[in-house]
């Protein structure tokens, strides 16, 4: 297969498996999505979706959020991890949204990344999922699969994002990055990986990755 044929195969396969793709984090507007994505750092979507209803029942907008102290926010979000940093970020960004953006989440990369505790990945998720502006957020699943498929070097997420944007059509970025995340979770995880179920990697995967997988399987059977 040529590189383009591999890209086409990925797109077609993912569309067959995931014709409709849900957003993993529960939210109702750009603000609640921003907070949910911030909370998801070093945590799981399942855990975040358990905590955000509790937080949003108390404060689901920046005006109510700043009425809480950092300590009160931290107590609520503690189960998701990194609560000291995240609580400060949530309180701080809420103040900035009120003071600089009329309480609204800006649909602008630079403005989003200027907010406390908001990095490029978080900004990319908000831009793509809240505002439908083309972006390609790279999480651990996308980083892993882009390497396994031979589409990126795997050196860092910055390079992986550049490679993904270069290979895939821009009008597919917002849907495709979610499809790859779900595929990585269900068919090509970091642990408990079964190549027989992973049709994409089995078909187009990097030779070194397939060789390493087969070695591990052989050792288990020995």
mmCIF file of C-alpha atoms in Angstrom, residues 11-19 179:
data_model
loop_
_atom_site.group_PDB
_atom_site.id
_atom_site.type_symbol
_atom_site.label_atom_id
_atom_site.label_comp_id
_atom_site.label_asym_id
_atom_site.label_seq_id
_atom_site.Cartn_x
_atom_site.Cartn_y
_atom_site.Cartn_z
ATOM 1 C CA UNK A 11 -10.677 6.780 7.046
ATOM 2 C CA UNK A 12 -12.929 4.162 5.423
ATOM 3 C CA UNK A 13 -12.499 1.650 8.244
ATOM 4 C CA UNK A 14 -13.179 4.195 10.973
ATOM 5 C CA UNK A 15 -16.265 5.464 9.147
ATOM 6 C CA UNK A 16 -17.556 1.890 8.906
ATOM 7 C CA UNK A 17 -17.011 1.262 12.630
ATOM 8 C CA UNK A 18 -18.003 4.714 13.887
ATOM 9 C CA UNK A 19 -20.446 6.378 11.454
ATOM 10 C CA UNK A 179 -12.849 8.101 15.884
#
